[in-house]
Coordinates of C-alpha atoms in Angstrom, one line a residue:
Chain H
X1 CA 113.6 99.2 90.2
X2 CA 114.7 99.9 94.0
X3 CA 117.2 96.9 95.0
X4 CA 115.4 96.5 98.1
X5 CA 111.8 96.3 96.5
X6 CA 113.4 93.6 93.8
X7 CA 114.4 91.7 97.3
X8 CA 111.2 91.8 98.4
X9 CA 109.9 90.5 95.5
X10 CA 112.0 87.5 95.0
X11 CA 111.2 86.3 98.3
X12 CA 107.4 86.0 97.3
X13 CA 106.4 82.9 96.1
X14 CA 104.6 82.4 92.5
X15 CA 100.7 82.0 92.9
X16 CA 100.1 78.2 91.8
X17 CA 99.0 77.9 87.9
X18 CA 95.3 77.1 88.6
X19 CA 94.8 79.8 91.1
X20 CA 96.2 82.2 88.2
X21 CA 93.7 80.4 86.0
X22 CA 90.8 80.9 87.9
X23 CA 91.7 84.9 88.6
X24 CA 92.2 85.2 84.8
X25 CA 88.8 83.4 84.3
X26 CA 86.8 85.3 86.8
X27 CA 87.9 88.8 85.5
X28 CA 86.6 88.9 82.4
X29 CA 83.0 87.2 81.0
X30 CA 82.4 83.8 82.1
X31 CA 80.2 80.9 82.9
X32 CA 79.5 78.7 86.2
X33 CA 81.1 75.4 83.6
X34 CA 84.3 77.9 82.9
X35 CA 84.7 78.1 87.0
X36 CA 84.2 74.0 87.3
X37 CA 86.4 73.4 84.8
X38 CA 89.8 74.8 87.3
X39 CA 88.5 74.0 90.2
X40 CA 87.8 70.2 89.6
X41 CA 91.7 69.9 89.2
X42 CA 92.1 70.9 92.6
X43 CA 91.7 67.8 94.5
X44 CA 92.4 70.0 97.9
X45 CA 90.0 73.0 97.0
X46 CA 87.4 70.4 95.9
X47 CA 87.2 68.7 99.3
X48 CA 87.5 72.5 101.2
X49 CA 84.0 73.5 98.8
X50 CA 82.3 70.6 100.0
X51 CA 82.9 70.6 103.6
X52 CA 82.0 74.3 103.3
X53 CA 79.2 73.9 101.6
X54 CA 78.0 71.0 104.3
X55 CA 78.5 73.2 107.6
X56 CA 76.5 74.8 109.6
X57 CA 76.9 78.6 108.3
X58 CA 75.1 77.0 105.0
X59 CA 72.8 74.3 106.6
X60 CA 70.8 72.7 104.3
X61 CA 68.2 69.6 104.5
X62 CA 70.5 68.0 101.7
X63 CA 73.5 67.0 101.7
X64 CA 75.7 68.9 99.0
X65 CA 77.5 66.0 97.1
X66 CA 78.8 67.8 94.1
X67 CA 81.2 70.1 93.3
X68 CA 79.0 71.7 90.8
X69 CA 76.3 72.3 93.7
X70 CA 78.9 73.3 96.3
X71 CA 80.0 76.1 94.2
X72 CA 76.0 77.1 93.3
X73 CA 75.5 77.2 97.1
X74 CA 78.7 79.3 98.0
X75 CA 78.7 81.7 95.2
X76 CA 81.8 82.3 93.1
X77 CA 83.3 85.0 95.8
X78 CA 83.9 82.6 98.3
X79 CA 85.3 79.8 95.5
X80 CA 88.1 82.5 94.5
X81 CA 88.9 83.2 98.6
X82 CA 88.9 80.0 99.5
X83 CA 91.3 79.2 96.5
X84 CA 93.6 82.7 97.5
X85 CA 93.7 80.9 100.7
X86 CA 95.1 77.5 99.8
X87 CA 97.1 78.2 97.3
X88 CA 99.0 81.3 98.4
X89 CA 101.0 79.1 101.0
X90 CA 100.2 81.2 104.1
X91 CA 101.3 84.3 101.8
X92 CA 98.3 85.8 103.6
X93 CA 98.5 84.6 107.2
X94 CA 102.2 85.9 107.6
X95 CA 102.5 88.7 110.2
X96 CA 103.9 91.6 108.7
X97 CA 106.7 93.3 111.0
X98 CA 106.8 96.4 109.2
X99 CA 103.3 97.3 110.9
X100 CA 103.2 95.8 113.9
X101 CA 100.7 93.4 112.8
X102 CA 100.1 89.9 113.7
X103 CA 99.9 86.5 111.7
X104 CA 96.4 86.1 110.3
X105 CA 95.7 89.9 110.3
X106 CA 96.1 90.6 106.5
X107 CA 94.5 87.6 105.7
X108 CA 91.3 89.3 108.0
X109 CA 91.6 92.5 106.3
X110 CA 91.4 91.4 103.1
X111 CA 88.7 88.8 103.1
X112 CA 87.1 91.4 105.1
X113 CA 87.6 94.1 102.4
X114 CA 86.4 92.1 99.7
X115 CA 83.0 91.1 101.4
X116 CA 82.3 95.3 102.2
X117 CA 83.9 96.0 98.1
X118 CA 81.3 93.3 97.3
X119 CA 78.4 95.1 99.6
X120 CA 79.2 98.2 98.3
X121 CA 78.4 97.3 94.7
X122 CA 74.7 97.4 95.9
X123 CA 74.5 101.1 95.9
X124 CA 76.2 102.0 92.8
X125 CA 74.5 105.0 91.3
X126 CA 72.5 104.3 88.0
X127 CA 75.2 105.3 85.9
X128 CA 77.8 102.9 87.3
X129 CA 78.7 99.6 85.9
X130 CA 81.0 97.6 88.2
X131 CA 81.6 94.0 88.5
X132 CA 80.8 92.6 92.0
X133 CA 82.6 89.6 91.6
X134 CA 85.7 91.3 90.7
X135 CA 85.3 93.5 93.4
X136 CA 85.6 91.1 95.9
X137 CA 88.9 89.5 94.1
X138 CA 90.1 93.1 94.1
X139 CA 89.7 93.5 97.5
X140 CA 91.5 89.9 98.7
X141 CA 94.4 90.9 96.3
X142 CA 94.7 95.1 97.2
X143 CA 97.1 95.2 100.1
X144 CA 99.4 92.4 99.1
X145 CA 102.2 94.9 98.1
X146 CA 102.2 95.2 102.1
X147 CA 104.0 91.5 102.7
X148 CA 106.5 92.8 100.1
X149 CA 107.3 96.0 102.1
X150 CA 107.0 94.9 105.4
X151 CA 110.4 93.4 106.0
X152 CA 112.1 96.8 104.9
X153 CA 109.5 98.7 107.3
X154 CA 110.7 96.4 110.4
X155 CA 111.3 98.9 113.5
X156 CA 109.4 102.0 111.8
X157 CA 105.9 101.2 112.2
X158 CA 105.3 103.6 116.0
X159 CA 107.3 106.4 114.1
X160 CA 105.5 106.7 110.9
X161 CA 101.8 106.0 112.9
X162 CA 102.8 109.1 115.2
X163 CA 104.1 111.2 112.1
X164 CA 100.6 110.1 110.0
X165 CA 98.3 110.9 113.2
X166 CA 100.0 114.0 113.7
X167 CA 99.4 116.2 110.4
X168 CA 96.7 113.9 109.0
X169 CA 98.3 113.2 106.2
X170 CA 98.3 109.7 104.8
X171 CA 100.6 106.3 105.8
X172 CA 101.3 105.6 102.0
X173 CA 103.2 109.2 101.8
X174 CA 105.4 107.9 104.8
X175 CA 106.1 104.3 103.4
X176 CA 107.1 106.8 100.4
X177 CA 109.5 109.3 101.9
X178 CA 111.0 106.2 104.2
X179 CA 111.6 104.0 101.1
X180 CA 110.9 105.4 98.1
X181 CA 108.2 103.5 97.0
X182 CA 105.1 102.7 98.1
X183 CA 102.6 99.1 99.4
X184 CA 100.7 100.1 96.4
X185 CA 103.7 100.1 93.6
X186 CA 105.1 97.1 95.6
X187 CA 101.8 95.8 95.0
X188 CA 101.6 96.5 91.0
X189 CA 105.3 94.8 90.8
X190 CA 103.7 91.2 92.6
X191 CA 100.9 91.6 90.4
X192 CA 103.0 91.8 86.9
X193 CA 104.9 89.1 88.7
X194 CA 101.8 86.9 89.6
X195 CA 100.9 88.0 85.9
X196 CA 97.0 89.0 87.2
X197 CA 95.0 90.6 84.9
X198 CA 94.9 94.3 84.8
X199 CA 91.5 95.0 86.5
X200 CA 93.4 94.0 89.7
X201 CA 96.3 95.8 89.2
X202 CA 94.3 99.2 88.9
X203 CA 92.9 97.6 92.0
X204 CA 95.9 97.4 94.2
X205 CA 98.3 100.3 92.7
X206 CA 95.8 102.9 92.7
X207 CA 93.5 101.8 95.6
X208 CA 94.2 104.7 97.9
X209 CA 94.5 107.2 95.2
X210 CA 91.1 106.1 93.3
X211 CA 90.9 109.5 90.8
X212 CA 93.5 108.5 89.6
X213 CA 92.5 104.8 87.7
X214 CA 92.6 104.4 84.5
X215 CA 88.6 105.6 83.9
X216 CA 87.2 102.3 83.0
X217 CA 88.4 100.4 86.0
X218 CA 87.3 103.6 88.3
X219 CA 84.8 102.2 89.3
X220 CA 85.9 99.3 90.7
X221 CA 89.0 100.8 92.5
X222 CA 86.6 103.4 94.4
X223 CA 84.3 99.9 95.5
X224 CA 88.2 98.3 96.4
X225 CA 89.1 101.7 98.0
X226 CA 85.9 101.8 100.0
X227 CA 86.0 97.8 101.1
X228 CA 89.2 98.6 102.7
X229 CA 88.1 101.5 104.7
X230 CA 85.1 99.6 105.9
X231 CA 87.8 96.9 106.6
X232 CA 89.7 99.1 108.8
X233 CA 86.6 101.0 110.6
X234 CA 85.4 97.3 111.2
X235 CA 88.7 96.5 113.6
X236 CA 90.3 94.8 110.8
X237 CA 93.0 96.8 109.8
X238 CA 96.8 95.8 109.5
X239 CA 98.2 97.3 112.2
X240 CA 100.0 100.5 112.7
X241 CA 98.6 101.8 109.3
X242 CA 94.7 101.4 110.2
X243 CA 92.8 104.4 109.2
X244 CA 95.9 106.6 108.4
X245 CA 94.6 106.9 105.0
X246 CA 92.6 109.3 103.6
X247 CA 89.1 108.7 102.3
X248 CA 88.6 110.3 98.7
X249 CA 85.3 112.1 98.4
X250 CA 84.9 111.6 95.0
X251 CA 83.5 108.1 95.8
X252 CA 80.2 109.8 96.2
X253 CA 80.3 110.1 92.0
X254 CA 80.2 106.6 91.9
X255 CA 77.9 104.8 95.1
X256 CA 75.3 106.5 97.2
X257 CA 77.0 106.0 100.6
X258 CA 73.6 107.5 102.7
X259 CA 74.9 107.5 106.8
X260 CA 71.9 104.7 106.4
X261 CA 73.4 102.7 103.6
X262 CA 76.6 102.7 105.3
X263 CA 74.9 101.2 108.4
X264 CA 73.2 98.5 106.6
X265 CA 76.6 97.6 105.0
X266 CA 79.1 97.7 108.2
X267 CA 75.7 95.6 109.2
X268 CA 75.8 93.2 106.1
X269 CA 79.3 93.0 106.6
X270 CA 79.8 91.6 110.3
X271 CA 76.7 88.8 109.3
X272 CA 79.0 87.7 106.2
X273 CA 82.1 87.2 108.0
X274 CA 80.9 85.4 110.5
X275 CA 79.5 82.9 107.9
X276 CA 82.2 82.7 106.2
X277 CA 84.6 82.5 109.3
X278 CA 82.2 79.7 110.4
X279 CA 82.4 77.8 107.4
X280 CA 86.2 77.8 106.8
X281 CA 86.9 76.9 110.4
Chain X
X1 CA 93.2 84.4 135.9
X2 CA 90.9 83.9 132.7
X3 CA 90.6 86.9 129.6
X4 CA 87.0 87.0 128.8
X5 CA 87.4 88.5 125.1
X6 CA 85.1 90.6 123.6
X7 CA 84.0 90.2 119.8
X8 CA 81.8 92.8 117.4
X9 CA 78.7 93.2 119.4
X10 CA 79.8 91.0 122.2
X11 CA 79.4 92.1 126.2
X12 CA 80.6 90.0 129.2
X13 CA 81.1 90.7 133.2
X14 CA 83.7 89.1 135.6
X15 CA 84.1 89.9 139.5
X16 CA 86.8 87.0 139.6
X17 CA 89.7 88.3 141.3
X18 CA 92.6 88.0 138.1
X19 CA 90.1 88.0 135.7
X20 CA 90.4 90.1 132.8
X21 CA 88.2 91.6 130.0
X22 CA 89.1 92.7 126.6
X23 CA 88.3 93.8 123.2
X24 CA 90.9 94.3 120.0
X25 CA 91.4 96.6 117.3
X26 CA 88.2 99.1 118.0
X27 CA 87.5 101.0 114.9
X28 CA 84.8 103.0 114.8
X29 CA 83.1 100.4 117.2
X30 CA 82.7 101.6 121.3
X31 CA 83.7 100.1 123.8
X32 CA 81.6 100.6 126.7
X33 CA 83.2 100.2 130.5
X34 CA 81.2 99.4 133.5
X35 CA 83.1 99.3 136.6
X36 CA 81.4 98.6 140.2
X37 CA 83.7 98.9 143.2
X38 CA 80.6 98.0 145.2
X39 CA 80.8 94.5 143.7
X40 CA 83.8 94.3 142.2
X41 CA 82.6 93.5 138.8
X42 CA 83.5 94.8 135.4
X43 CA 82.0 94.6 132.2
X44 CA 82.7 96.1 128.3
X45 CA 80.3 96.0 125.3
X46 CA 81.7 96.3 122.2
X47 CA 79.5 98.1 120.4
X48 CA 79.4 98.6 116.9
X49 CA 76.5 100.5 115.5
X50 CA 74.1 103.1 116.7
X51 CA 70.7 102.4 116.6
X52 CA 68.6 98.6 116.9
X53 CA 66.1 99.9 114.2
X54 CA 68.0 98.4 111.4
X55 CA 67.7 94.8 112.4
X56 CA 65.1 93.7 114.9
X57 CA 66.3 90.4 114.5
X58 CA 69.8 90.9 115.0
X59 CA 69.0 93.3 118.2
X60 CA 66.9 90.2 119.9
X61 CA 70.0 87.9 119.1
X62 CA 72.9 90.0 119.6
X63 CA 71.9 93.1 121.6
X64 CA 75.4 94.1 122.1
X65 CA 76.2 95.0 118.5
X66 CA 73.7 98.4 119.0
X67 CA 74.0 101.4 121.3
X68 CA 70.9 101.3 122.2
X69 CA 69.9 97.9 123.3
X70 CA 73.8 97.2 124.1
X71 CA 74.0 99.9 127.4
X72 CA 71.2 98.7 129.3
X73 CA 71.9 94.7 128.4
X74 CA 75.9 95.3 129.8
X75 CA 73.6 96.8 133.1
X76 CA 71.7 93.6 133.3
X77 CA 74.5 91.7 132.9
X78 CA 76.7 92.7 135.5
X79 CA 73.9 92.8 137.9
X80 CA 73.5 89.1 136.8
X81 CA 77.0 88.5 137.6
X82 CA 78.0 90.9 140.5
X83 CA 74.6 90.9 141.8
X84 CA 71.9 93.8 141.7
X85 CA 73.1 97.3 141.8
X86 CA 71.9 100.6 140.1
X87 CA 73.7 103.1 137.8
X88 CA 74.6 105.3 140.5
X89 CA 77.4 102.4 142.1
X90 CA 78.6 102.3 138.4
X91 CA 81.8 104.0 136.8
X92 CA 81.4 104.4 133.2
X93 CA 84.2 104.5 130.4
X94 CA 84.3 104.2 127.0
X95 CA 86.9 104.2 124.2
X96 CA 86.5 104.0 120.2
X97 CA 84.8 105.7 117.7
X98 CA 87.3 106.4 115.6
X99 CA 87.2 107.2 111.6
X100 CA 89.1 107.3 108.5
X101 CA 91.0 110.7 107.5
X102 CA 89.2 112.9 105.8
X103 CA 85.9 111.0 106.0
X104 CA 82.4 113.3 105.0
X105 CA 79.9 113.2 107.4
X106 CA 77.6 110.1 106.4
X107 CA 81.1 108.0 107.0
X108 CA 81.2 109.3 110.6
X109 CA 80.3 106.2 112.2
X110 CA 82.6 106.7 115.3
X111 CA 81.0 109.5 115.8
X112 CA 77.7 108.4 115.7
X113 CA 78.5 105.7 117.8
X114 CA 80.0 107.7 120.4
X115 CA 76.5 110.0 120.2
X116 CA 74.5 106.8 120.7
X117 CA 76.1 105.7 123.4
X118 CA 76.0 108.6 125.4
X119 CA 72.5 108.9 124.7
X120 CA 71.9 105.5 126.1
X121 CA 74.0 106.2 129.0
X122 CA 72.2 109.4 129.8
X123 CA 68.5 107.6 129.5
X124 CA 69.8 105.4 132.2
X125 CA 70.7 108.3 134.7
X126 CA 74.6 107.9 133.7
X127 CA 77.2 109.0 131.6
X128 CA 81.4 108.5 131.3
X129 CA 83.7 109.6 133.8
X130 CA 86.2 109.5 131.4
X131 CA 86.6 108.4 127.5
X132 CA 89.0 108.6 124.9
X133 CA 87.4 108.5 121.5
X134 CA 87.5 109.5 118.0
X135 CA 90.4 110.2 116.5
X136 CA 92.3 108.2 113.6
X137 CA 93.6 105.1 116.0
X138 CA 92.4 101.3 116.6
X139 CA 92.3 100.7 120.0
X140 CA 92.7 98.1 122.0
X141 CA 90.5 98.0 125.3
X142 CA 91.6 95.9 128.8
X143 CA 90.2 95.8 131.8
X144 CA 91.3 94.2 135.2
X145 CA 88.9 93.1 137.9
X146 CA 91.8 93.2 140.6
X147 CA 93.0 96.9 139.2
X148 CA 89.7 98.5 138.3
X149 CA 92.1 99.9 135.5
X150 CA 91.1 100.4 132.2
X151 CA 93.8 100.0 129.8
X152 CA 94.1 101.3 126.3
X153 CA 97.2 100.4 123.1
X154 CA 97.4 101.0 120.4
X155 CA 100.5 100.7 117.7
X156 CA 100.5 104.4 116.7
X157 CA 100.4 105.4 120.6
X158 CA 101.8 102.7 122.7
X159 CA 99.5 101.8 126.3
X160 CA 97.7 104.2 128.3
X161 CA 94.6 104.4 130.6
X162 CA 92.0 105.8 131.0

């Protein structure tokens, strides 16, 4: 492996047992009790649910008093970004040099991607089996390769933007030809390192070259790859990268994206964020 | 010297000498620029989707996220702040609308923004004296009350105006 992508890597802190626990739990078959369970042990998390789940973004004539009820009323999406958020250590609220971007912006892209990968799974064709809930995860976790590339980037960002822009080509082939190696392989190596399960690394090594997923997990890379452009036409991108990447038609196979539909979602997807903005603040 | 910042589907007006107006990171949103020498007043919309038929509700609560019933609420609201004028004493820019590479036509949003807009614009007798749109950049939109300038940046371009 590259010396300065293994640098990169060590400087990134391990995800905190329970918050791997709870992404292991979530990506494969489980029950509201199997959520709980984790969560419970989380004395900090616990007390984040339930203020949540008392503002005004989810007012209520009741008062939410459990933790079982809080996580009812918030849905299992906002339980996992809630618990990237707090246990990450402001992995996610760093700025990121290497794109110009500021403190808080990747954090804002992601949350924002996983809410549109979420909304997208609404329009999956008939055919198409994909996970909503992972989609969402998928989406918080895709760029996170980014924070491990950034510092090597620092002073390059203008340069590759122009370079990008100019023949249309795509920001991932510059981070490549400057580096040799890409936000998305950074990506894969924090998520072997994080030891997430495998749905999410399809998710973040492959989510700007989608065709090329293993075929099972297709499905939900294309709904990651998607979530992230609607991120970035939504003015949340990461900086000097933001829609210098090419959109892969082939997403048609998999989700009827009508001019409408993708209305009603960059629609779906400012009302969401603003809940859940409102509620974490 | 206050920035009146401008979220998804906000619009605001200033003629406070210092004052500023601004919007970040425009994807395939519009900004929309009024300018009135005549009162010294500016104004920006950021607006984010074409047309107010999708949500009736949302249009009645936040008429700024829509092309259509976006333009003519910036109009009311500059003549609520600078005081009555008509579309002929106001200069018109607008910036956005951009899209992803290689995006197929029902992803075109900018575009479509950029369409409604100007449709809005010329039902009220108007349309921009300048714009830079489309394109594969965010933008970031500021306007001066004491300058008139509209000023654009962006990481891939650096500033310019418009």
């Amino acid at each position: 492996m590259n010396e300065q992508l293994q640098a990169g890597l060590r400087a990134v802190k391990p995800l905190s047992p329970s918050l791997v626990t709870l992404l292991g739990v979530t990506a494969a078959e489980h029950t509201l009790q199997d959520v709980l369970k984790i969560i419970q042990l989380d004395a900090v998390l616990t007390a984040r649910l339930l203020r949540a789940a008392n503002s005004a973004a989810f007012r209520r004539t009741q008062e939410v008093d459990s933790l079982g009820m809080a996580v009812s009323l918030l849905g299992e999406r906002y339980v996992v970004g809630m618990a990237m958020e707090l246990s990450s250590d402001g992995f996610f609220d760093q700025p990121l040099a290497g794109y110009e971007s500021a403190a808080g912006d990747l954090w804002r892209h992601s949350i924002k991607a996983a809410l549109a990968g979420r909304l997208i799974c609404r329009y999956a064709r008939a055919r198409v089996t994909v996970d909503s809930n992972q989609a969402f995860t998928g989406g918080i976790l895709h760029d996170i390769g980014k924070a491990v590339l950034s510092a090597a980037l620092d002073g390059a960002a203008r340069d590759m933007a122009l370079s990008v822009a100019g023949d249309q080509s795509s920001y991932l082939e510059a981070e490549h030809s400057r580096l040799g190696y890409d936000h998305c392989e950074a990506g894969v190596a924090l998520a072997v390192q994080w030891r997430l399960p495998e749905c999410y690394k399809a998710a973040i090594g492959f989510h700007h070259k989608p065709d090329q997923a293993p075929d099972g997990q297709k499905p939900l890379v294309f709904a990651v790859h998607l979530g992230d452009a609607f991120a970035m036409l939504s003015g949340a991108g990461t900086g000097s990268d933001s829609l210098l990447y090419p959109l892969h038609p082939d997403h048609a196979l998999y989700f009827d994206l009508s001019p409408e539909n993708v209305q009603r979602i960059l629609l779906d997807l400012e009302n969401e964020y603003a809940a859940i903005t409102e509620s974490i603040a | 010297m206050a920035t009146v910042m401008i979220g998804i589907g906000g619009l605001g007006a200033t003629n406070t000498p210092g004052d500023f107006v601004k919007t970040m990171a425009l994807g395939s949103c519009v900004a929309v620029v009024f300018l009135v020498p005549k009162t010294r007043c500016i104004g920006m919309v950021h607006v984010a989707l074409p047309d107010s038929a999708l949500d009736a509700k949302k249009k009645q609560m936040v008429p700024g996220h829509f092309a259509d019933s976006g333009v003519p609420a910036l109009f009311n609201e500059i003549c609520r702040v600078g005081g009555a004028v008509t579309m002929r004493d106001v200069y018109v820019k607008i910036a956005g609308g951009a899209n992803m590479l290689g995006a197929a036509t029902s992803f075109d949003i900018g575009r479509r923004n950029v369409l409604a807009v100007k449709k809005a614009l010329w039902q009220m007798g108007s349309g921009p004296m300048a714009e830079d749109i489309e394109g594969f950049i965010s933008r970031t939109v500021t306007v001066s009350v004491d300058a008139g300038t509209v000023e654009l940046s962006s990481p891939a371009k650096g500033t310019w105006t418009i």
